């Protein structure tokens, strides 16, 4: 059977190459928004007996999830062979624990809601912190696409004499893999978080790398406070050349503008979320993950 591809991401720099690389046909749908905020969806491509792939940008998710759920339910009504969602950025992953009385683990609830009309999910480097695998709370088959190689190759091509720096202990797995692939040194910062916008950063071992280009690599850049703090520490330590690479460029609260006016010389991101900083293409990684979908 053929593969039908619907793009809900408005991110042609990712959706077009992914559609081509998985050998799919681009499907057609219309999405109309009424003045009262309700949405209406019309599927213009038949889905019966086909593998249907939906690519959705779920950054800033609350306004995007309900239309996506409508699309998935409408596809399911047409009896496709299977439905696969590609969500390069998977939201609610940071709400993976109960922090205050009266809260719940929203990562689990979101997983259950999203999975109701799916057979499989592909996502890119999700924020797995207290959970070790999506299988722990997603009741469907899940497949991970990784950014290690695309980021490593971008650094190798565009940065001379790099040293990779991770902003906290959680980042060690990524920065070590990236540095190992291109055979460059890496350091991991110590981060103490006192609040959403209050973090304290230190990096040990910088002395021998002051003349190198420090490449800060983080999976999610939201408010940018962590990156700004580590940049300040690097600058105070005598580092002159700083580059920032983000997997998921959320950039809330004018974070991109703040970073652009800092000591960072270049800010780039993967094209998991459409943004002017997108420079690292992850379409190959997503296409490889799709080959594993059963």
mmCIF file of C-alpha atoms in Angstrom:
data_model
loop_
_atom_site.group_PDB
_atom_site.id
_atom_site.type_symbol
_atom_site.label_atom_id
_atom_site.label_comp_id
_atom_site.label_asym_id
_atom_site.label_seq_id
_atom_site.Cartn_x
_atom_site.Cartn_y
_atom_site.Cartn_z
ATOM 1 C CA UNK A 1 0.000 0.000 0.000
ATOM 2 C CA UNK A 2 1.071 3.589 -0.579
ATOM 3 C CA UNK A 3 2.005 6.130 2.068
ATOM 4 C CA UNK A 4 0.032 9.362 2.363
ATOM 5 C CA UNK A 5 1.601 12.381 4.054
ATOM 6 C CA UNK A 6 -0.205 15.308 5.672
ATOM 7 C CA UNK A 7 1.757 18.372 6.779
ATOM 8 C CA UNK A 8 0.359 20.272 9.775
ATOM 9 C CA UNK A 9 3.697 21.836 10.634
ATOM 10 C CA UNK A 10 3.900 24.763 8.175
ATOM 11 C CA UNK A 11 7.582 23.822 8.124
ATOM 12 C CA UNK A 12 8.320 23.039 4.482
ATOM 13 C CA UNK A 13 12.060 22.940 5.163
ATOM 14 C CA UNK A 14 11.373 19.735 7.090
ATOM 15 C CA UNK A 15 8.098 18.345 5.749
ATOM 16 C CA UNK A 16 9.055 18.379 2.060
ATOM 17 C CA UNK A 17 12.320 16.416 2.455
ATOM 18 C CA UNK A 18 10.766 13.983 4.945
ATOM 19 C CA UNK A 19 7.856 13.304 2.591
ATOM 20 C CA UNK A 20 10.271 12.656 -0.277
ATOM 21 C CA UNK A 21 12.688 10.510 1.731
ATOM 22 C CA UNK A 22 9.987 8.171 3.056
ATOM 23 C CA UNK A 23 8.520 7.801 -0.430
ATOM 24 C CA UNK A 24 5.156 9.309 0.462
ATOM 25 C CA UNK A 25 2.595 11.267 -1.523
ATOM 26 C CA UNK A 26 1.721 14.695 -0.144
ATOM 27 C CA UNK A 27 -1.921 14.690 0.903
ATOM 28 C CA UNK A 28 -4.289 17.631 0.827
ATOM 29 C CA UNK A 29 -6.454 19.047 3.581
ATOM 30 C CA UNK A 30 -7.960 22.376 4.477
ATOM 31 C CA UNK A 31 -8.030 23.910 7.935
ATOM 32 C CA UNK A 32 -10.459 26.761 8.526
ATOM 33 C CA UNK A 33 -10.703 28.837 11.677
ATOM 34 C CA UNK A 34 -13.978 30.533 12.572
ATOM 35 C CA UNK A 35 -14.136 33.951 14.263
ATOM 36 C CA UNK A 36 -15.040 32.299 17.578
ATOM 37 C CA UNK A 37 -11.804 30.284 17.528
ATOM 38 C CA UNK A 38 -13.272 26.933 16.492
ATOM 39 C CA UNK A 39 -11.599 25.048 13.661
ATOM 40 C CA UNK A 40 -12.934 23.007 10.767
ATOM 41 C CA UNK A 41 -10.955 20.350 8.914
ATOM 42 C CA UNK A 42 -11.603 18.843 5.494
ATOM 43 C CA UNK A 43 -9.541 15.891 4.273
ATOM 44 C CA UNK A 44 -9.218 16.149 0.493
ATOM 45 C CA UNK A 45 -7.135 12.982 0.029
ATOM 46 C CA UNK A 46 -8.692 9.558 0.719
ATOM 47 C CA UNK A 47 -6.984 7.579 3.475
ATOM 48 C CA UNK A 48 -8.621 4.150 3.297
ATOM 49 C CA UNK A 49 -6.157 1.229 3.398
ATOM 50 C CA UNK A 50 -3.144 3.550 3.293
ATOM 51 C CA UNK A 51 -0.320 4.183 5.731
ATOM 52 C CA UNK A 52 -1.026 7.770 6.736
ATOM 53 C CA UNK A 53 1.755 9.951 8.135
ATOM 54 C CA UNK A 54 0.997 13.267 9.828
ATOM 55 C CA UNK A 55 3.813 15.728 10.561
ATOM 56 C CA UNK A 56 2.887 18.274 13.231
ATOM 57 C CA UNK A 57 4.728 21.096 14.955
ATOM 58 C CA UNK A 58 3.680 20.864 18.610
ATOM 59 C CA UNK A 59 5.745 23.690 20.033
ATOM 60 C CA UNK A 60 3.484 26.021 22.039
ATOM 61 C CA UNK A 61 1.076 23.091 21.950
ATOM 62 C CA UNK A 62 -2.233 24.180 23.416
ATOM 63 C CA UNK A 63 -3.510 25.896 20.259
ATOM 64 C CA UNK A 64 -2.251 23.097 17.993
ATOM 65 C CA UNK A 65 -3.181 19.883 19.760
ATOM 66 C CA UNK A 66 -6.969 20.031 19.343
ATOM 67 C CA UNK A 67 -6.863 20.549 15.540
ATOM 68 C CA UNK A 68 -4.346 17.699 15.358
ATOM 69 C CA UNK A 69 -6.652 15.422 17.335
ATOM 70 C CA UNK A 70 -9.504 16.248 14.947
ATOM 71 C CA UNK A 71 -7.316 15.380 11.949
ATOM 72 C CA UNK A 72 -6.208 12.072 13.488
ATOM 73 C CA UNK A 73 -9.784 11.109 14.380
ATOM 74 C CA UNK A 74 -11.017 11.962 10.879
ATOM 75 C CA UNK A 75 -8.236 9.900 9.316
ATOM 76 C CA UNK A 76 -9.117 6.970 11.560
ATOM 77 C CA UNK A 77 -12.755 7.166 10.444
ATOM 78 C CA UNK A 78 -11.609 6.350 6.903
ATOM 79 C CA UNK A 79 -10.041 3.002 7.968
ATOM 80 C CA UNK A 80 -6.382 3.515 7.029
ATOM 81 C CA UNK A 81 -3.836 0.708 7.287
ATOM 82 C CA UNK A 82 -2.030 2.622 10.041
ATOM 83 C CA UNK A 83 -1.578 6.167 11.328
ATOM 84 C CA UNK A 84 1.893 7.470 12.163
ATOM 85 C CA UNK A 85 2.465 10.840 13.812
ATOM 86 C CA UNK A 86 5.785 12.615 13.370
ATOM 87 C CA UNK A 87 6.053 15.189 16.163
ATOM 88 C CA UNK A 88 9.666 16.408 16.008
ATOM 89 C CA UNK A 89 9.179 18.309 19.260
ATOM 90 C CA UNK A 90 7.140 16.397 21.831
ATOM 91 C CA UNK A 91 5.544 18.705 24.421
ATOM 92 C CA UNK A 92 4.654 18.124 28.072
ATOM 93 C CA UNK A 93 7.736 15.958 28.559
ATOM 94 C CA UNK A 94 9.049 18.266 31.279
ATOM 95 C CA UNK A 95 5.880 17.725 33.322
ATOM 96 C CA UNK A 96 6.994 14.217 34.210
ATOM 97 C CA UNK A 97 6.484 14.359 37.980
ATOM 98 C CA UNK A 98 4.215 15.794 40.661
ATOM 99 C CA UNK A 99 5.955 18.858 42.074
ATOM 100 C CA UNK A 100 3.111 20.325 44.179
ATOM 101 C CA UNK A 101 0.002 18.980 45.868
ATOM 102 C CA UNK A 102 -2.944 18.920 43.500
ATOM 103 C CA UNK A 103 -0.833 18.394 40.369
ATOM 104 C CA UNK A 104 -0.640 15.295 38.201
ATOM 105 C CA UNK A 105 1.843 13.815 35.739
ATOM 106 C CA UNK A 106 0.650 15.635 32.629
ATOM 107 C CA UNK A 107 3.245 13.915 30.449
ATOM 108 C CA UNK A 108 1.351 10.671 31.012
ATOM 109 C CA UNK A 109 -2.083 12.220 30.408
ATOM 110 C CA UNK A 110 -0.893 13.888 27.214
ATOM 111 C CA UNK A 111 0.546 10.574 26.010
ATOM 112 C CA UNK A 112 -2.758 8.794 26.556
ATOM 113 C CA UNK A 113 -4.774 11.483 24.756
ATOM 114 C CA UNK A 114 -2.384 11.714 21.813
ATOM 115 C CA UNK A 115 -2.131 7.943 21.389
ATOM 116 C CA UNK A 116 -5.858 7.311 21.177
ATOM 117 C CA UNK A 117 -5.966 7.588 17.376
ATOM 118 C CA UNK A 118 -2.393 6.546 16.551
ATOM 119 C CA UNK A 119 -0.519 3.369 15.746
ATOM 120 C CA UNK A 120 2.971 4.835 16.053
ATOM 121 C CA UNK A 121 4.819 8.002 17.043
ATOM 122 C CA UNK A 122 8.154 9.334 15.792
ATOM 123 C CA UNK A 123 9.805 12.158 17.698
ATOM 124 C CA UNK A 124 13.236 13.770 17.854
ATOM 125 C CA UNK A 125 15.336 13.588 21.028
ATOM 126 C CA UNK A 126 12.502 13.938 23.552
ATOM 127 C CA UNK A 127 13.236 15.353 26.998
ATOM 128 C CA UNK A 128 13.573 12.072 28.900
ATOM 129 C CA UNK A 129 14.536 12.944 32.457
ATOM 130 C CA UNK A 130 12.636 11.001 35.088
ATOM 131 C CA UNK A 131 11.405 8.533 32.489
ATOM 132 C CA UNK A 132 13.998 6.511 30.603
ATOM 133 C CA UNK A 133 11.808 5.574 27.645
ATOM 134 C CA UNK A 134 8.625 6.775 25.979
ATOM 135 C CA UNK A 135 7.375 3.205 26.266
ATOM 136 C CA UNK A 136 6.908 3.801 29.987
ATOM 137 C CA UNK A 137 3.872 5.991 29.348
ATOM 138 C CA UNK A 138 3.017 5.883 25.625
ATOM 139 C CA UNK A 139 0.740 2.875 24.920
ATOM 140 C CA UNK A 140 1.703 2.816 21.216
ATOM 141 C CA UNK A 141 4.922 2.038 19.380
ATOM 142 C CA UNK A 142 7.384 4.915 19.626
ATOM 143 C CA UNK A 143 10.507 5.602 17.583
ATOM 144 C CA UNK A 144 13.250 8.113 18.347
ATOM 145 C CA UNK A 145 15.158 10.111 15.754
ATOM 146 C CA UNK A 146 18.440 11.495 17.041
ATOM 147 C CA UNK A 147 20.311 14.710 16.298
ATOM 148 C CA UNK A 148 23.789 13.593 17.365
ATOM 149 C CA UNK A 149 25.131 13.075 13.840
ATOM 150 C CA UNK A 150 23.493 16.108 12.178
ATOM 151 C CA UNK A 151 24.715 18.429 14.940
ATOM 152 C CA UNK A 152 28.184 16.867 14.969
ATOM 153 C CA UNK A 153 28.547 17.264 11.216
ATOM 154 C CA UNK A 154 27.346 20.879 11.336
ATOM 155 C CA UNK A 155 29.948 21.667 14.000
ATOM 156 C CA UNK A 156 32.672 19.869 12.051
ATOM 157 C CA UNK A 157 31.839 21.861 8.921
ATOM 158 C CA UNK A 158 31.264 25.306 10.424
ATOM 159 C CA UNK A 159 33.359 25.598 13.607
ATOM 160 C CA UNK A 160 37.142 25.538 13.829
ATOM 161 C CA UNK A 161 38.777 24.071 16.935
ATOM 162 C CA UNK A 162 35.533 23.420 18.827
ATOM 163 C CA UNK A 163 35.106 22.258 22.395
ATOM 164 C CA UNK A 164 31.593 21.062 23.184
ATOM 165 C CA UNK A 165 29.972 22.215 26.425
ATOM 166 C CA UNK A 166 26.788 20.807 27.915
ATOM 167 C CA UNK A 167 24.803 23.093 30.256
ATOM 168 C CA UNK A 168 24.068 20.453 32.912
ATOM 169 C CA UNK A 169 24.590 16.839 33.903
ATOM 170 C CA UNK A 170 21.567 15.711 31.841
ATOM 171 C CA UNK A 171 23.323 16.909 28.685
ATOM 172 C CA UNK A 172 26.377 14.662 29.140
ATOM 173 C CA UNK A 173 24.928 11.873 27.003
ATOM 174 C CA UNK A 174 24.472 14.213 24.015
ATOM 175 C CA UNK A 175 27.637 16.281 24.221
ATOM 176 C CA UNK A 176 29.797 13.212 24.798
ATOM 177 C CA UNK A 177 28.294 11.500 21.746
ATOM 178 C CA UNK A 178 28.639 14.604 19.567
ATOM 179 C CA UNK A 179 32.226 15.218 20.657
ATOM 180 C CA UNK A 180 33.076 11.554 20.172
ATOM 181 C CA UNK A 181 31.760 11.494 16.625
ATOM 182 C CA UNK A 182 34.023 14.346 15.497
ATOM 183 C CA UNK A 183 36.870 13.639 17.955
ATOM 184 C CA UNK A 184 36.893 16.926 19.876
ATOM 185 C CA UNK A 185 36.967 17.616 23.649
ATOM 186 C CA UNK A 186 33.873 18.258 25.733
ATOM 187 C CA UNK A 187 32.987 19.658 29.150
ATOM 188 C CA UNK A 188 29.816 19.462 31.219
ATOM 189 C CA UNK A 189 28.679 22.415 33.321
ATOM 190 C CA UNK A 190 27.318 22.177 36.830
ATOM 191 C CA UNK A 191 23.879 23.812 37.025
ATOM 192 C CA UNK A 192 21.982 24.651 40.197
ATOM 193 C CA UNK A 193 18.424 25.799 39.520
ATOM 194 C CA UNK A 194 16.876 28.092 42.133
ATOM 195 C CA UNK A 195 13.731 28.826 40.088
ATOM 196 C CA UNK A 196 12.371 29.001 36.514
ATOM 197 C CA UNK A 197 14.532 32.042 35.773
ATOM 198 C CA UNK A 198 17.237 31.695 38.414
ATOM 199 C CA UNK A 199 20.101 29.327 37.631
ATOM 200 C CA UNK A 200 23.722 29.195 38.722
ATOM 201 C CA UNK A 201 26.274 27.774 36.270
ATOM 202 C CA UNK A 202 29.918 26.786 36.649
ATOM 203 C CA UNK A 203 32.207 24.984 34.198
ATOM 204 C CA UNK A 204 35.385 23.358 35.453
ATOM 205 C CA UNK A 205 38.373 22.766 33.193
ATOM 206 C CA UNK A 206 37.969 25.774 30.903
ATOM 207 C CA UNK A 207 41.510 27.020 31.376
ATOM 208 C CA UNK A 208 43.079 24.976 28.583
ATOM 209 C CA UNK A 209 40.284 25.800 26.102
ATOM 210 C CA UNK A 210 40.152 29.605 26.303
ATOM 211 C CA UNK A 211 41.498 29.956 22.768
ATOM 212 C CA UNK A 212 39.062 27.414 21.324
ATOM 213 C CA UNK A 213 35.503 27.988 20.112
ATOM 214 C CA UNK A 214 33.107 26.833 22.817
ATOM 215 C CA UNK A 215 29.959 25.256 21.363
ATOM 216 C CA UNK A 216 27.113 25.114 23.881
ATOM 217 C CA UNK A 217 24.727 22.281 22.964
ATOM 218 C CA UNK A 218 21.308 21.999 24.621
ATOM 219 C CA UNK A 219 18.235 19.958 23.776
ATOM 220 C CA UNK A 220 15.627 22.643 24.544
ATOM 221 C CA UNK A 221 16.163 26.396 24.650
ATOM 222 C CA UNK A 222 13.035 28.008 26.058
ATOM 223 C CA UNK A 223 13.594 31.207 28.040
ATOM 224 C CA UNK A 224 17.323 31.121 27.335
ATOM 225 C CA UNK A 225 18.265 31.863 30.955
ATOM 226 C CA UNK A 226 20.505 28.810 31.251
ATOM 227 C CA UNK A 227 22.352 29.667 28.028
ATOM 228 C CA UNK A 228 22.749 33.310 29.080
ATOM 229 C CA UNK A 229 24.158 32.282 32.460
ATOM 230 C CA UNK A 230 26.630 29.832 30.988
ATOM 231 C CA UNK A 231 27.645 32.450 28.394
ATOM 232 C CA UNK A 232 28.325 34.962 31.159
ATOM 233 C CA UNK A 233 30.418 32.388 33.018
ATOM 234 C CA UNK A 234 32.375 31.566 29.860
ATOM 235 C CA UNK A 235 32.987 35.240 29.147
ATOM 236 C CA UNK A 236 34.127 35.867 32.728
ATOM 237 C CA UNK A 237 36.493 32.901 32.343
ATOM 238 C CA UNK A 238 38.178 34.458 29.321
ATOM 239 C CA UNK A 239 36.448 32.570 26.498
ATOM 240 C CA UNK A 240 36.095 34.801 23.431
ATOM 241 C CA UNK A 241 34.373 32.578 20.859
ATOM 242 C CA UNK A 242 30.988 31.065 21.737
ATOM 243 C CA UNK A 243 28.451 29.285 19.521
ATOM 244 C CA UNK A 244 25.076 27.918 20.666
ATOM 245 C CA UNK A 245 23.343 24.909 19.101
ATOM 246 C CA UNK A 246 19.813 23.912 20.158
ATOM 247 C CA UNK A 247 17.884 20.828 19.164
ATOM 248 C CA UNK A 248 14.477 22.392 19.857
ATOM 249 C CA UNK A 249 14.329 26.178 19.450
ATOM 250 C CA UNK A 250 11.295 27.201 21.484
ATOM 251 C CA UNK A 251 12.690 30.656 22.288
ATOM 252 C CA UNK A 252 10.029 32.065 24.616
ATOM 253 C CA UNK A 253 10.107 35.567 26.130
ATOM 254 C CA UNK A 254 12.282 37.052 23.359
ATOM 255 C CA UNK A 255 14.963 34.506 24.230
ATOM 256 C CA UNK A 256 16.408 34.584 20.717
ATOM 257 C CA UNK A 257 16.788 38.360 20.814
ATOM 258 C CA UNK A 258 18.477 38.214 24.200
ATOM 259 C CA UNK A 259 20.877 35.520 23.034
ATOM 260 C CA UNK A 260 21.599 37.411 19.815
ATOM 261 C CA UNK A 261 22.636 40.459 21.847
ATOM 262 C CA UNK A 262 24.856 38.416 24.160
ATOM 263 C CA UNK A 263 28.474 37.352 23.694
ATOM 264 C CA UNK A 264 27.340 34.435 21.505
ATOM 265 C CA UNK A 265 28.610 34.845 17.946
ATOM 266 C CA UNK A 266 26.227 32.359 16.305
ATOM 267 C CA UNK A 267 22.945 30.697 17.331
ATOM 268 C CA UNK A 268 21.726 27.722 15.327
ATOM 269 C CA UNK A 269 19.038 25.107 15.796
ATOM 270 C CA UNK A 270 17.708 21.925 14.287
ATOM 271 C CA UNK A 271 14.637 22.287 12.074
ATOM 272 C CA UNK A 272 12.378 20.406 14.494
ATOM 273 C CA UNK A 273 10.590 23.719 15.172
ATOM 274 C CA UNK A 274 10.448 26.301 12.372
ATOM 275 C CA UNK A 275 12.657 29.279 13.246
ATOM 276 C CA UNK A 276 15.043 31.666 11.533
ATOM 277 C CA UNK A 277 17.933 29.955 13.356
ATOM 278 C CA UNK A 278 17.286 26.564 11.709
ATOM 279 C CA UNK A 279 20.561 25.356 10.200
ATOM 280 C CA UNK A 280 20.729 21.663 11.109
ATOM 281 C CA UNK A 281 18.506 19.382 9.028
ATOM 282 C CA UNK A 282 17.072 16.315 10.786
ATOM 283 C CA UNK A 283 15.048 14.922 7.873
ATOM 284 C CA UNK A 284 17.490 12.038 7.308
ATOM 285 C CA UNK A 285 17.212 10.983 10.960
ATOM 286 C CA UNK A 286 13.409 11.063 10.819
ATOM 287 C CA UNK A 287 13.343 9.113 7.554
ATOM 288 C CA UNK A 288 15.631 6.452 9.040
ATOM 289 C CA UNK A 289 13.320 6.114 12.045
ATOM 290 C CA UNK A 290 10.318 5.736 9.741
ATOM 291 C CA UNK A 291 11.950 2.672 8.166
ATOM 292 C CA UNK A 292 11.619 0.943 11.545
ATOM 293 C CA UNK A 293 7.876 1.558 11.881
ATOM 294 C CA UNK A 294 5.977 -1.717 11.920
#
